[in-house]
Amino acid sequence: MSLDTISELPALRARIGEWKRAGLRIGFVPTMGNLHAGHHSLVKIARERADRVVASVFVNPTQFGPNEDFARYPRTPEADAEGLREAGCDLLWLPSVETMYPYGAANAVHMRVPGITDVLDGAHRPGHFDGVATVVSRLFNQVQPDVAAFGRKDYQQLAVIRYLVRDLAFPIELLPAPIVREDDGLAMSSRNQYLSPQERATAPVIHRTLLAMQEAAAAGTARAAVETDAGAALTEAGLVVDYAVVRRPDLTEPLDGEGGDRVALIAARLGKTRLIDNLEFSIPR
Ligand code: PAF
């Protein structure tokens, strides 16, 4: 049996309305397609908290920079639908660019989340999080979910969406989902398939470096040294590092000797592929 798929807004509204009138809770998993086990885990998490699960597949042009991989972003619609169905998804929302941006992407009303988008990926990918906030707000309005699952791998994206939900009072509970990793530690990502066999063999150095950052930070090594050593390990392995940092959960810079929750974050390019990953841990107070 194939997965029920809707591409027109009136049909989506009718279906969601039917479910809501029947008192059913709606779970939502927004994606850009090319789905892997990490996405399927989001469907399962949403399924635990909702009676019906909607997943969207939309490669969102407004979150890609001019020199990024929008055109070559992998599109695998049949495999996506099959994987979603097997994971327990009830409905695939597959809007066109015209449905998502009726005035065209260039003339869309844009969202901008301040502060948290100025650093890290926000600084390296100008406009990226504005595009994410813009499309996620639209998706929330279209699907009107009760709960929505987002992966912790996109740590900063999750922080942006938390801010958006609170600031705009979307009546939606966010379900942050654990990072799903390959056996060698590489975080699952649609972009992993761009890697050549040699790059793929190198890529787990990112996770190993995060573990080393956690160990060094927990042992009391000064943050600057932790970050410098991490950058050096990644460069040595052949990656071009955008950042390798330790931050507080709100992405501000912790002081040396300060205890509390931490996240180590890495963004680095391996050949033409930009990979991100992170590791959350605590330093005893
Ligand atoms: O994480 C993603 O796949 C995308 O950024 C999202 C949240 C679906 C918005 O396009």
Short mmCIF file of C-alpha atoms and ligand atoms in Angstrom, two decimals:
data_model
loop_
_atom_site.label_atom_id
_atom_site.label_comp_id
_atom_site.label_asym_id
_atom_site.label_seq_id
_atom_site.Cartn_x
_atom_site.Cartn_y
_atom_site.Cartn_z
CA MET A 1 0.00 0.00 0.00
CA SER A 2 1.39 3.43 -0.91
CA LEU A 3 1.54 6.38 1.47
CA ASP A 4 -1.35 8.83 1.29
CA THR A 5 0.11 11.98 -0.30
CA ILE A 6 -1.38 15.48 -0.56
CA SER A 7 0.08 18.39 -2.54
CA GLU A 8 -2.74 20.96 -2.48
CA LEU A 9 -3.50 23.14 0.54
CA PRO A 10 -7.34 22.83 0.46
CA ALA A 11 -7.03 19.01 0.51
CA LEU A 12 -4.55 19.18 3.41
CA ARG A 13 -6.82 21.55 5.34
CA ALA A 14 -9.81 19.24 4.78
CA ARG A 15 -7.90 16.20 6.05
CA ILE A 16 -6.45 17.97 9.10
CA GLY A 17 -9.90 19.44 9.86
CA GLU A 18 -11.46 15.96 9.74
CA TRP A 19 -8.86 14.60 12.16
CA LYS A 20 -9.20 17.55 14.53
CA ARG A 21 -13.00 17.29 14.58
CA ALA A 22 -12.57 13.61 15.52
CA GLY A 23 -10.44 14.77 18.50
CA LEU A 24 -7.20 13.29 17.11
CA ARG A 25 -3.80 14.74 18.00
CA ILE A 26 -1.57 15.57 15.05
CA GLY A 27 2.18 14.94 15.05
CA PHE A 28 4.42 16.55 12.46
CA VAL A 29 7.86 15.80 11.01
CA PRO A 30 9.13 18.47 8.61
CA THR A 31 11.88 17.29 6.23
CA MET A 32 13.63 18.13 3.00
CA GLY A 33 13.42 14.51 1.81
CA ASN A 34 16.18 12.03 1.04
CA LEU A 35 15.16 10.39 4.25
CA HIS A 36 17.28 8.07 6.37
CA ALA A 37 16.95 6.25 9.70
CA GLY A 38 17.32 9.58 11.56
CA HIS A 39 14.14 10.92 9.92
CA HIS A 40 12.33 7.64 10.49
CA SER A 41 13.16 7.92 14.19
CA LEU A 42 11.45 11.35 14.20
CA VAL A 43 8.28 9.76 12.80
CA LYS A 44 8.38 7.12 15.53
CA ILE A 45 8.86 9.78 18.24
CA ALA A 46 5.94 11.84 16.87
CA ARG A 47 3.85 8.66 16.64
CA GLU A 48 4.28 8.06 20.39
CA ARG A 49 2.71 11.46 21.13
CA ALA A 50 0.06 11.74 18.42
CA ASP A 51 -2.80 9.81 16.82
CA ARG A 52 -1.87 10.82 13.27
CA VAL A 53 1.57 11.71 11.91
CA VAL A 54 2.10 14.04 8.96
CA ALA A 55 5.56 14.35 7.37
CA SER A 56 6.41 17.06 4.86
CA VAL A 57 8.99 16.83 2.11
CA PHE A 58 9.94 20.24 0.74
CA VAL A 59 13.41 21.27 -0.41
CA ASN A 60 13.16 24.85 0.74
CA PRO A 61 14.91 27.30 -1.62
CA THR A 62 14.94 30.15 0.91
CA GLN A 63 17.31 28.37 3.30
CA PHE A 64 20.06 27.75 0.73
CA GLY A 65 22.71 30.37 -0.02
CA PRO A 66 23.57 31.25 -3.63
CA ASN A 67 26.63 28.96 -3.63
CA GLU A 68 25.02 26.10 -1.72
CA ASP A 69 23.63 22.77 -2.88
CA PHE A 70 19.93 23.56 -3.56
CA ALA A 71 20.03 22.28 -7.17
CA ARG A 72 21.94 19.10 -6.35
CA TYR A 73 20.21 18.40 -3.02
CA PRO A 74 19.27 14.70 -3.35
CA ARG A 75 15.62 14.12 -4.26
CA THR A 76 14.35 10.56 -3.72
CA PRO A 77 10.52 10.77 -3.60
CA GLU A 78 9.61 7.08 -3.99
CA ALA A 79 12.07 5.82 -1.37
CA ASP A 80 11.01 8.67 0.97
CA ALA A 81 7.31 7.73 0.75
CA GLU A 82 8.05 4.04 1.32
CA GLY A 83 10.32 4.72 4.32
CA LEU A 84 7.78 7.09 5.87
CA ARG A 85 4.99 4.55 5.48
CA GLU A 86 7.08 1.84 7.11
CA ALA A 87 7.99 4.19 9.98
CA GLY A 88 4.30 4.76 10.74
CA CYS A 89 3.56 8.04 8.96
CA ASP A 90 -0.10 8.56 7.94
CA LEU A 91 0.19 11.39 5.45
CA LEU A 92 2.86 12.95 3.27
CA TRP A 93 2.52 16.71 2.70
CA LEU A 94 4.33 17.42 -0.57
CA PRO A 95 3.76 21.07 -1.46
CA SER A 96 5.14 22.71 -4.62
CA VAL A 97 7.25 25.89 -4.41
CA GLU A 98 4.17 27.78 -5.69
CA THR A 99 2.01 26.42 -2.86
CA MET A 100 4.66 27.25 -0.25
CA TYR A 101 5.46 30.68 -1.69
CA PRO A 102 2.39 31.94 -3.61
CA TYR A 103 4.08 35.28 -4.40
CA GLY A 104 7.35 33.52 -5.29
CA ALA A 105 10.25 32.82 -2.93
CA ALA A 106 11.79 36.24 -3.62
CA ASN A 107 8.58 38.05 -2.61
CA ALA A 108 7.74 35.98 0.45
CA VAL A 109 7.08 37.47 3.87
CA HIS A 110 10.31 36.59 5.69
CA MET A 111 10.83 35.62 9.31
CA ARG A 112 13.92 36.66 11.19
CA VAL A 113 14.86 35.23 14.59
CA PRO A 114 17.30 37.64 16.28
CA GLY A 115 20.33 36.92 18.46
CA ILE A 116 20.79 33.19 18.26
CA THR A 117 21.05 33.32 14.46
CA ASP A 118 24.03 35.72 14.52
CA VAL A 119 26.59 33.07 15.52
CA LEU A 120 28.01 29.76 14.26
CA ASP A 121 25.94 28.53 11.30
CA GLY A 122 24.07 31.83 11.28
CA ALA A 123 27.35 33.64 10.69
CA HIS A 124 28.69 31.08 8.19
CA ARG A 125 25.43 30.73 6.24
CA PRO A 126 23.89 34.22 6.12
CA GLY A 127 20.12 34.07 5.69
CA HIS A 128 19.96 30.30 6.28
CA PHE A 129 18.01 30.45 9.54
CA ASP A 130 15.71 33.16 8.20
CA GLY A 131 14.80 30.68 5.46
CA VAL A 132 14.30 27.88 7.97
CA ALA A 133 12.11 30.08 10.22
CA THR A 134 10.17 31.28 7.18
CA VAL A 135 9.34 27.79 5.91
CA VAL A 136 8.76 26.22 9.33
CA SER A 137 6.22 28.95 10.22
CA ARG A 138 4.40 28.22 6.97
CA LEU A 139 4.50 24.48 7.54
CA PHE A 140 3.14 24.95 11.08
CA ASN A 141 0.28 27.08 9.72
CA GLN A 142 -0.47 24.54 7.01
CA VAL A 143 -0.32 21.34 9.11
CA GLN A 144 -1.45 22.82 12.46
CA PRO A 145 0.20 20.06 14.49
CA ASP A 146 -0.05 19.51 18.24
CA VAL A 147 3.52 18.18 18.42
CA ALA A 148 6.46 18.47 16.02
CA ALA A 149 9.71 16.44 16.05
CA PHE A 150 13.09 17.97 15.20
CA GLY A 151 16.50 16.28 15.35
CA ARG A 152 19.13 17.44 17.83
CA LYS A 153 21.79 17.12 15.13
CA ASP A 154 20.66 20.52 13.86
CA TYR A 155 21.27 21.97 17.31
CA GLN A 156 21.11 25.64 16.35
CA GLN A 157 18.08 25.06 14.11
CA LEU A 158 16.26 23.53 17.07
CA ALA A 159 17.12 26.60 19.17
CA VAL A 160 15.80 28.88 16.40
CA ILE A 161 12.56 26.92 16.20
CA ARG A 162 12.13 26.94 19.99
CA TYR A 163 12.45 30.74 19.89
CA LEU A 164 10.00 30.99 17.00
CA VAL A 165 7.39 28.80 18.70
CA ARG A 166 7.59 30.75 21.94
CA ASP A 167 7.75 34.19 20.37
CA LEU A 168 4.88 33.63 17.93
CA ALA A 169 2.88 31.53 20.43
CA PHE A 170 2.46 28.57 18.11
CA PRO A 171 0.38 26.08 20.13
CA ILE A 172 2.85 23.31 19.34
CA GLU A 173 4.98 21.15 21.62
CA LEU A 174 8.44 20.49 20.21
CA LEU A 175 9.88 16.99 20.50
CA PRO A 176 13.70 17.15 20.27
CA ALA A 177 15.02 13.81 19.00
CA PRO A 178 18.43 12.16 19.68
CA ILE A 179 21.08 12.15 16.95
CA VAL A 180 21.11 8.87 15.03
CA ARG A 181 24.63 7.69 14.14
CA GLU A 182 26.21 5.14 11.85
CA ASP A 183 28.14 2.34 13.59
CA ASP A 184 31.40 4.32 13.24
CA GLY A 185 29.87 7.40 14.91
CA LEU A 186 29.13 9.53 11.82
CA ALA A 187 25.86 11.39 12.38
CA MET A 188 23.28 10.42 9.75
CA SER A 189 22.71 13.16 7.20
CA SER A 190 21.33 13.39 3.68
CA ARG A 191 24.61 15.08 2.76
CA ASN A 192 26.71 12.01 3.71
CA GLN A 193 25.94 10.53 0.33
CA TYR A 194 27.94 13.30 -1.37
CA LEU A 195 31.08 11.88 0.27
CA SER A 196 33.54 9.87 -1.83
CA PRO A 197 34.54 6.50 -0.28
CA GLN A 198 37.74 8.10 0.99
CA GLU A 199 35.88 11.10 2.49
CA ARG A 200 33.34 8.74 4.04
CA ALA A 201 36.20 6.85 5.73
CA THR A 202 37.54 10.15 7.11
CA ALA A 203 34.20 11.62 8.26
CA PRO A 204 33.92 9.80 11.65
CA VAL A 205 36.82 12.00 12.84
CA ILE A 206 34.11 14.60 13.51
CA HIS A 207 32.43 12.46 16.16
CA ARG A 208 35.77 11.35 17.59
CA THR A 209 36.78 15.01 17.90
CA LEU A 210 33.53 15.85 19.70
CA LEU A 211 34.23 13.06 22.19
CA ALA A 212 37.77 14.39 22.71
CA MET A 213 36.35 17.90 23.26
CA GLN A 214 33.93 16.55 25.87
CA GLU A 215 36.74 14.68 27.65
CA ALA A 216 39.10 17.66 27.65
CA ALA A 217 36.42 20.14 28.76
CA ALA A 218 35.28 17.79 31.54
CA ALA A 219 38.92 17.44 32.67
CA GLY A 220 39.11 21.21 33.12
CA THR A 221 41.13 22.12 30.00
CA ALA A 222 40.68 25.79 29.10
CA ARG A 223 38.02 26.30 26.43
CA ALA A 224 40.39 28.03 24.01
CA ALA A 225 42.75 25.03 24.13
CA VAL A 226 39.90 22.54 23.66
CA GLU A 227 38.74 24.44 20.59
CA THR A 228 42.23 24.90 19.14
CA ASP A 229 43.08 21.20 19.58
CA ALA A 230 39.77 20.18 17.98
CA GLY A 231 40.36 22.47 15.00
CA ALA A 232 43.89 21.08 14.62
CA ALA A 233 42.69 17.44 14.72
CA LEU A 234 40.08 18.13 12.04
CA THR A 235 42.50 20.07 9.84
CA GLU A 236 45.08 17.30 10.22
CA ALA A 237 42.47 14.82 8.96
CA GLY A 238 41.94 16.99 5.87
CA LEU A 239 38.78 18.92 6.81
CA VAL A 240 38.29 22.66 6.37
CA VAL A 241 36.86 23.84 9.68
CA ASP A 242 34.13 26.48 9.96
CA TYR A 243 33.99 26.09 13.73
CA ALA A 244 34.80 23.62 16.52
CA VAL A 245 33.56 25.17 19.74
CA VAL A 246 32.21 24.51 23.23
CA ARG A 247 29.17 26.55 24.20
CA ARG A 248 26.48 26.81 26.83
CA PRO A 249 23.10 25.39 25.68
CA ASP A 250 22.06 28.91 24.57
CA LEU A 251 25.23 29.04 22.41
CA THR A 252 26.92 31.71 24.53
CA GLU A 253 30.57 31.25 25.53
CA PRO A 254 31.13 29.58 28.92
CA LEU A 255 33.85 30.80 31.27
CA ASP A 256 36.72 28.52 32.22
CA GLY A 257 36.01 26.81 35.54
CA GLU A 258 32.26 27.29 35.21
CA GLY A 259 30.15 24.14 35.57
CA GLY A 260 26.85 23.34 33.88
CA ASP A 261 25.45 22.03 30.62
CA ARG A 262 27.58 22.26 27.50
CA VAL A 263 27.40 21.49 23.83
CA ALA A 264 30.42 20.89 21.61
CA LEU A 265 29.63 21.84 18.02
CA ILE A 266 31.54 21.25 14.79
CA ALA A 267 30.92 22.41 11.23
CA ALA A 268 33.55 21.42 8.70
CA ARG A 269 33.90 20.73 5.01
CA LEU A 270 35.18 17.49 3.63
CA GLY A 271 35.79 18.08 -0.07
CA LYS A 272 32.65 19.83 -1.30
CA THR A 273 30.46 18.53 1.53
CA ARG A 274 29.73 20.57 4.63
CA LEU A 275 28.95 18.43 7.68
CA ILE A 276 27.71 19.49 11.12
CA ASP A 277 27.51 17.53 14.34
CA ASN A 278 27.36 18.19 18.08
CA LEU A 279 27.59 16.50 21.47
CA GLU A 280 25.76 17.59 24.62
CA PHE A 281 27.36 16.98 28.02
CA SER A 282 27.63 18.46 31.51
CA ILE A 283 30.51 19.73 33.61
CA PRO A 284 29.87 19.22 37.35
CA ARG A 285 29.34 22.51 39.20
O1 PAF B 1 16.00 20.20 9.00
C1 PAF B 1 15.48 20.25 7.87
O2 PAF B 1 15.36 19.24 7.14
C2 PAF B 1 14.99 21.58 7.36
O3 PAF B 1 15.80 22.63 7.77
C3 PAF B 1 13.51 21.86 7.73
C4 PAF B 1 13.31 21.96 9.23
C5 PAF B 1 12.63 20.74 7.17
C6 PAF B 1 13.07 23.17 7.11
O4 PAF B 1 13.19 23.16 5.72
#
